[in-house]
Amino acid sequence: MRKGVRGVWIAALAGTAALPAVAHAQISDPKPGQGAPAPALPDPVPTVSPQQQEPIVPDAEFEAALPKLSDDINAPLEPMQDFQAQPAAPAPSAVPTVPEVSRQIEQDFAPAAAEAPEFAEPLQPLAEFKVEPARSDDADEKAPTIRYTTVVEGLEKVRLEDRFRALSSLENGDGKAVNAAMVSARAREDEKLAVRLMQSLGYYDGTAISTIEQNPKNSGNVRATIAATPGTVYRLGTITIVSDPTVPPGLLDRELNLNPGDPIQADRVQGAEANVSLRLPQQGYPFVTLGERDILLDEETHIGDYTLPVTLGPRARFGKIVTEGRRRVFEADHIELLRRYKPGAIYDARQVDDLREALIATSLFSTISVEPQKTGQAGADGTEVVDLLVRQVAGRPRTIAAELGYSTGQGIRLEGSWTHRNLFPPEGALIGSGVLGTQEQGVTGTFRRSNAGLRDRTFQMSASLNHQDYAAFESYTGSLSARMSRDSTPIWQKRWTYYYGVELVGSNEDRYNFNTGGRDRGTWLIAALPMYGGYDSTDNLLNPTRGFRIKANVSPEMSVRVSARPYERFMLEGTAYYPVTGNIVIAGRARAGSIAGVARNDLPPSRRYYAGGGGSVRGFGYQELGPRSPDGRPVGGRSVNEFALEARYRFGNYGIVPFVDAGQVYEGIYPTGQNLRFGAGIGGRLYTNFGPIRVDVATPIARKPGESKISLYISIGQAF
């Protein structure tokens, strides 16, 4: 190649040297009718005698003009500013020497002008660069469009057509394009998409071809066809895991769960590798890492040999907890209280996740992480002790919350609270709350210690003052209470919940006195030992769609007014949720309560059972059901039963809920189920990230004089 280039260059130089002789030749054409012969052309290459061949620059003069070079071929070049041209001897000819040519160049070319200051300024950031789109002279002119249809062939038999259409550039174009070139570009992208999808299922020889044609001819509409040929599916051959031995043996093979003969499907292979990354840390290997897989395909047998390198890291046991952070909330000893594992146990990532969730559930952190840390300390059975490093940054400890509701018969009810969740560390909260409503007003102060000496155990003390003015009674109440509990929260929903405690109440209430035949007021002192137990198998605390709940309340109590009267209060409630379809849930509730050991008229009115209202039997006013006094006001009873059935239909963030409720209050201690009253209605739901907002409208069935015609209930959360 280099010789060829040099030969052309030499030939070009030779041709150029011959041109002057031709240029000086005189060429004339004879005119028509003239017989004189044309003069002969001169020889294009005149003969030059050896005496006439004189060099333009003598060799000695040329050599003298060259700068002196070092004999060392590896020596650095001489700086340009130090270069000194050697003067050449005067030539006998008129050809200028090299220094003369240099001086002439300097005279002919003036020095460059100074650079404009704008060139030294920094470029404008690309994000701030604005380009005004070109505007047509005719504002109403629209870009021409063509319409096309998309046809897919060959993907249906490998069940990829639906997935292809969901990702297709042609489909995303909605059948419209500016020109046919745009349709063709989208089709080429879809060719690549079809090939990638086929390869994801193991069809590595799959091909796809797109064609664009008018349909029908000369109509301006086109049809884009993607024709795919999957070919033969490739299957796994040998499966090799390059790793150190595990304890127990074969652990990697079992968790990878790939078998010879399985199709080489991307989802299955990636899922198997993800299972290894998930399951190995649950069985003692917190630092396992997977290398890059290698699948060697054989085009003749359509078999792929699979190799996966795995770095196990040490098999580990739990050590101690260490913590760090700029604004720490807990010290290590309180975090130790939240763990469920025992130090020295085999490392299990599920226990680490559980600890992280327990920390998040305190709502005291802006960021929190729990990570294993190597210690180099040897454990039993060839393991290594691993500490858990908790990195924590405190969040805002104070919260202000408010809830607004309305129901017919009870009116407006606004409840607000202020909480400092860590005023008395660790996890000692102070809560101030208040209720302002049409028929209820009150204030409450609460001290709460979460995770009190034991994970998930809460100690709480409260003091409250309350005024209630209902159709059944009016009361002014003060109370002191304390209890120990295990409660569910939206973040940490628990299967089993409970509480037990003590309550002291002083209440001044009015009632209808059947002995005197009129209303009177009295003051009761009440002591109670309330207890509760519950089981929850539902999938969501605020908006369950499957599962069931069972709740039981027992409260031995004693009321004192003139004389002491002991009694017991019981309440049993069950709810169930069954998904009929993906967006329809059937929900049901049943509740029964009883008070034993005291006559109804000896009970303080606020401790009796009532029914009716948004959380009870909808269609009736609050506490409207049950026996009534001669003045027409409800008096409550010693037993109650309630039932409800809902069909919850959800579409997007909205829902419609038709429902039927039933219930009754009885004077005796047994809820007989007789004389049930029914209410029916329909509700609307707006689903938010903090729970559904509920609006229910209901009416009583077989309404009696004085009962509500229409009842409206607005609140947060489902009815049950």
mmCIF file of N, CA and C in Angstrom, residues 533-582:
data_model
loop_
_atom_site.group_PDB
_atom_site.id
_atom_site.type_symbol
_atom_site.label_atom_id
_atom_site.label_comp_id
_atom_site.label_asym_id
_atom_site.label_seq_id
_atom_site.Cartn_x
_atom_site.Cartn_y
_atom_site.Cartn_z
ATOM 1 N N GLY A 533 -58.796 -8.778 74.410
ATOM 2 C CA GLY A 533 -57.942 -9.662 73.620
ATOM 3 C C GLY A 533 -58.468 -9.732 72.202
ATOM 4 N N GLY A 534 -57.569 -9.723 71.221
ATOM 5 C CA GLY A 534 -57.993 -9.734 69.828
ATOM 6 C C GLY A 534 -57.056 -10.524 68.949
ATOM 7 N N TYR A 535 -57.635 -11.095 67.889
ATOM 8 C CA TYR A 535 -56.864 -11.811 66.870
ATOM 9 C C TYR A 535 -57.219 -11.221 65.513
ATOM 10 N N ASP A 536 -56.193 -10.938 64.693
ATOM 11 C CA ASP A 536 -56.388 -10.253 63.412
ATOM 12 C C ASP A 536 -55.603 -10.993 62.332
ATOM 13 N N SER A 537 -56.327 -11.551 61.356
ATOM 14 C CA SER A 537 -55.665 -12.216 60.229
ATOM 15 C C SER A 537 -55.856 -11.447 58.927
ATOM 16 N N THR A 538 -56.333 -10.213 58.989
ATOM 17 C CA THR A 538 -56.610 -9.447 57.782
ATOM 18 C C THR A 538 -55.326 -8.928 57.159
ATOM 19 N N ASP A 539 -55.459 -8.447 55.924
ATOM 20 C CA ASP A 539 -54.298 -7.976 55.177
ATOM 21 C C ASP A 539 -54.041 -6.485 55.329
ATOM 22 N N ASN A 540 -54.940 -5.747 55.980
ATOM 23 C CA ASN A 540 -54.742 -4.309 56.121
ATOM 24 C C ASN A 540 -55.519 -3.825 57.336
ATOM 25 N N LEU A 541 -54.890 -2.934 58.108
ATOM 26 C CA LEU A 541 -55.529 -2.487 59.341
ATOM 27 C C LEU A 541 -56.708 -1.564 59.071
ATOM 28 N N LEU A 542 -56.571 -0.620 58.120
ATOM 29 C CA LEU A 542 -57.606 0.374 57.867
ATOM 30 C C LEU A 542 -58.543 -0.007 56.736
ATOM 31 N N ASN A 543 -58.092 -0.842 55.806
ATOM 32 C CA ASN A 543 -58.931 -1.197 54.663
ATOM 33 C C ASN A 543 -58.728 -2.668 54.324
ATOM 34 N N PRO A 544 -59.213 -3.582 55.157
ATOM 35 C CA PRO A 544 -58.992 -5.016 54.909
ATOM 36 C C PRO A 544 -59.782 -5.503 53.701
ATOM 37 N N THR A 545 -59.211 -6.459 52.986
ATOM 38 C CA THR A 545 -59.877 -7.074 51.837
ATOM 39 C C THR A 545 -59.985 -8.593 51.965
ATOM 40 N N ARG A 546 -59.335 -9.186 52.945
ATOM 41 C CA ARG A 546 -59.434 -10.627 53.181
ATOM 42 C C ARG A 546 -59.063 -10.895 54.630
ATOM 43 N N GLY A 547 -59.538 -12.054 55.133
ATOM 44 C CA GLY A 547 -59.216 -12.448 56.497
ATOM 45 C C GLY A 547 -60.366 -12.161 57.455
ATOM 46 N N PHE A 548 -60.076 -12.279 58.762
ATOM 47 C CA PHE A 548 -61.106 -12.048 59.774
ATOM 48 C C PHE A 548 -60.451 -11.502 61.043
ATOM 49 N N ARG A 549 -61.325 -10.957 61.919
ATOM 50 C CA ARG A 549 -60.903 -10.435 63.211
ATOM 51 C C ARG A 549 -61.883 -10.899 64.287
ATOM 52 N N ILE A 550 -61.344 -11.173 65.462
ATOM 53 C CA ILE A 550 -62.153 -11.519 66.620
ATOM 54 C C ILE A 550 -61.694 -10.650 67.785
ATOM 55 N N LYS A 551 -62.658 -10.018 68.466
ATOM 56 C CA LYS A 551 -62.354 -9.141 69.593
ATOM 57 C C LYS A 551 -63.236 -9.530 70.768
ATOM 58 N N ALA A 552 -62.644 -9.533 71.959
ATOM 59 C CA ALA A 552 -63.397 -9.845 73.178
ATOM 60 C C ALA A 552 -63.017 -8.853 74.266
ATOM 61 N N ASN A 553 -64.034 -8.255 74.904
ATOM 62 C CA ASN A 553 -63.826 -7.311 76.003
ATOM 63 C C ASN A 553 -64.510 -7.841 77.259
ATOM 64 N N VAL A 554 -63.795 -7.766 78.366
ATOM 65 C CA VAL A 554 -64.335 -8.120 79.680
ATOM 66 C C VAL A 554 -63.921 -7.019 80.647
ATOM 67 N N SER A 555 -64.889 -6.532 81.445
ATOM 68 C CA SER A 555 -64.583 -5.459 82.386
ATOM 69 C C SER A 555 -65.349 -5.661 83.683
ATOM 70 N N PRO A 556 -64.712 -6.234 84.718
ATOM 71 C CA PRO A 556 -65.342 -6.254 86.050
ATOM 72 C C PRO A 556 -65.376 -4.819 86.605
ATOM 73 N N GLU A 557 -66.532 -4.402 87.052
ATOM 74 C CA GLU A 557 -66.688 -3.021 87.490
ATOM 75 C C GLU A 557 -67.494 -2.961 88.794
ATOM 76 N N MET A 558 -67.396 -1.788 89.427
ATOM 77 C CA MET A 558 -68.214 -1.511 90.608
ATOM 78 C C MET A 558 -68.600 -0.042 90.557
ATOM 79 N N SER A 559 -69.898 0.233 90.696
ATOM 80 C CA SER A 559 -70.383 1.603 90.748
ATOM 81 C C SER A 559 -70.902 1.893 92.148
ATOM 82 N N VAL A 560 -70.648 3.087 92.603
ATOM 83 C CA VAL A 560 -71.044 3.475 93.953
ATOM 84 C C VAL A 560 -71.910 4.720 93.864
ATOM 85 N N ARG A 561 -73.168 4.585 94.276
ATOM 86 C CA ARG A 561 -74.070 5.711 94.500
ATOM 87 C C ARG A 561 -75.010 5.280 95.630
ATOM 88 N N VAL A 562 -74.764 5.793 96.771
ATOM 89 C CA VAL A 562 -75.432 5.375 98.003
ATOM 90 C C VAL A 562 -74.889 4.018 98.446
ATOM 91 N N SER A 563 -74.903 3.048 97.534
ATOM 92 C CA SER A 563 -74.377 1.730 97.872
ATOM 93 C C SER A 563 -73.528 1.215 96.716
ATOM 94 N N ALA A 564 -72.651 0.278 97.003
ATOM 95 C CA ALA A 564 -71.764 -0.301 95.996
ATOM 96 C C ALA A 564 -72.465 -1.435 95.274
ATOM 97 N N ARG A 565 -72.338 -1.443 93.946
ATOM 98 C CA ARG A 565 -72.973 -2.491 93.143
ATOM 99 C C ARG A 565 -71.941 -3.030 92.141
ATOM 100 N N PRO A 566 -71.456 -4.255 92.333
ATOM 101 C CA PRO A 566 -70.526 -4.861 91.374
ATOM 102 C C PRO A 566 -71.287 -5.486 90.204
ATOM 103 N N TYR A 567 -70.623 -5.511 89.056
ATOM 104 C CA TYR A 567 -71.194 -6.132 87.858
ATOM 105 C C TYR A 567 -70.067 -6.402 86.866
ATOM 106 N N GLU A 568 -70.399 -7.094 85.778
ATOM 107 C CA GLU A 568 -69.405 -7.403 84.740
ATOM 108 C C GLU A 568 -69.989 -7.030 83.383
ATOM 109 N N ARG A 569 -69.143 -6.446 82.572
ATOM 110 C CA ARG A 569 -69.518 -6.106 81.187
ATOM 111 C C ARG A 569 -68.768 -7.028 80.232
ATOM 112 N N PHE A 570 -69.488 -7.550 79.218
ATOM 113 C CA PHE A 570 -68.905 -8.450 78.224
ATOM 114 C C PHE A 570 -69.280 -7.943 76.826
ATOM 115 N N MET A 571 -68.338 -8.108 75.891
ATOM 116 C CA MET A 571 -68.609 -7.777 74.484
ATOM 117 C C MET A 571 -67.767 -8.692 73.602
ATOM 118 N N LEU A 572 -68.425 -9.327 72.624
ATOM 119 C CA LEU A 572 -67.733 -10.186 71.664
ATOM 120 C C LEU A 572 -68.090 -9.712 70.270
ATOM 121 N N GLU A 573 -67.062 -9.535 69.412
ATOM 122 C CA GLU A 573 -67.282 -9.024 68.053
ATOM 123 C C GLU A 573 -66.413 -9.794 67.067
ATOM 124 N N GLY A 574 -67.004 -10.094 65.906
ATOM 125 C CA GLY A 574 -66.258 -10.739 64.828
ATOM 126 C C GLY A 574 -66.540 -10.062 63.501
ATOM 127 N N THR A 575 -65.509 -9.904 62.693
ATOM 128 C CA THR A 575 -65.655 -9.347 61.344
ATOM 129 C C THR A 575 -64.919 -10.252 60.369
ATOM 130 N N ALA A 576 -65.422 -10.307 59.139
ATOM 131 C CA ALA A 576 -64.813 -11.158 58.111
ATOM 132 C C ALA A 576 -64.862 -10.437 56.779
ATOM 133 N N TYR A 577 -63.860 -10.741 55.925
ATOM 134 C CA TYR A 577 -63.715 -10.070 54.633
ATOM 135 C C TYR A 577 -63.362 -11.125 53.591
ATOM 136 N N TYR A 578 -64.156 -11.128 52.499
ATOM 137 C CA TYR A 578 -63.968 -12.140 51.463
ATOM 138 C C TYR A 578 -63.933 -11.466 50.101
ATOM 139 N N PRO A 579 -62.805 -11.587 49.359
ATOM 140 C CA PRO A 579 -62.725 -10.984 48.020
ATOM 141 C C PRO A 579 -63.436 -11.853 46.985
ATOM 142 N N VAL A 580 -64.512 -11.342 46.398
ATOM 143 C CA VAL A 580 -65.237 -12.079 45.360
ATOM 144 C C VAL A 580 -64.491 -11.984 44.041
ATOM 145 N N THR A 581 -64.072 -10.781 43.672
ATOM 146 C CA THR A 581 -63.241 -10.534 42.494
ATOM 147 C C THR A 581 -62.105 -9.609 42.911
ATOM 148 N N GLY A 582 -61.347 -9.153 41.924
ATOM 149 C CA GLY A 582 -60.242 -8.266 42.239
ATOM 150 C C GLY A 582 -60.671 -6.924 42.790
#
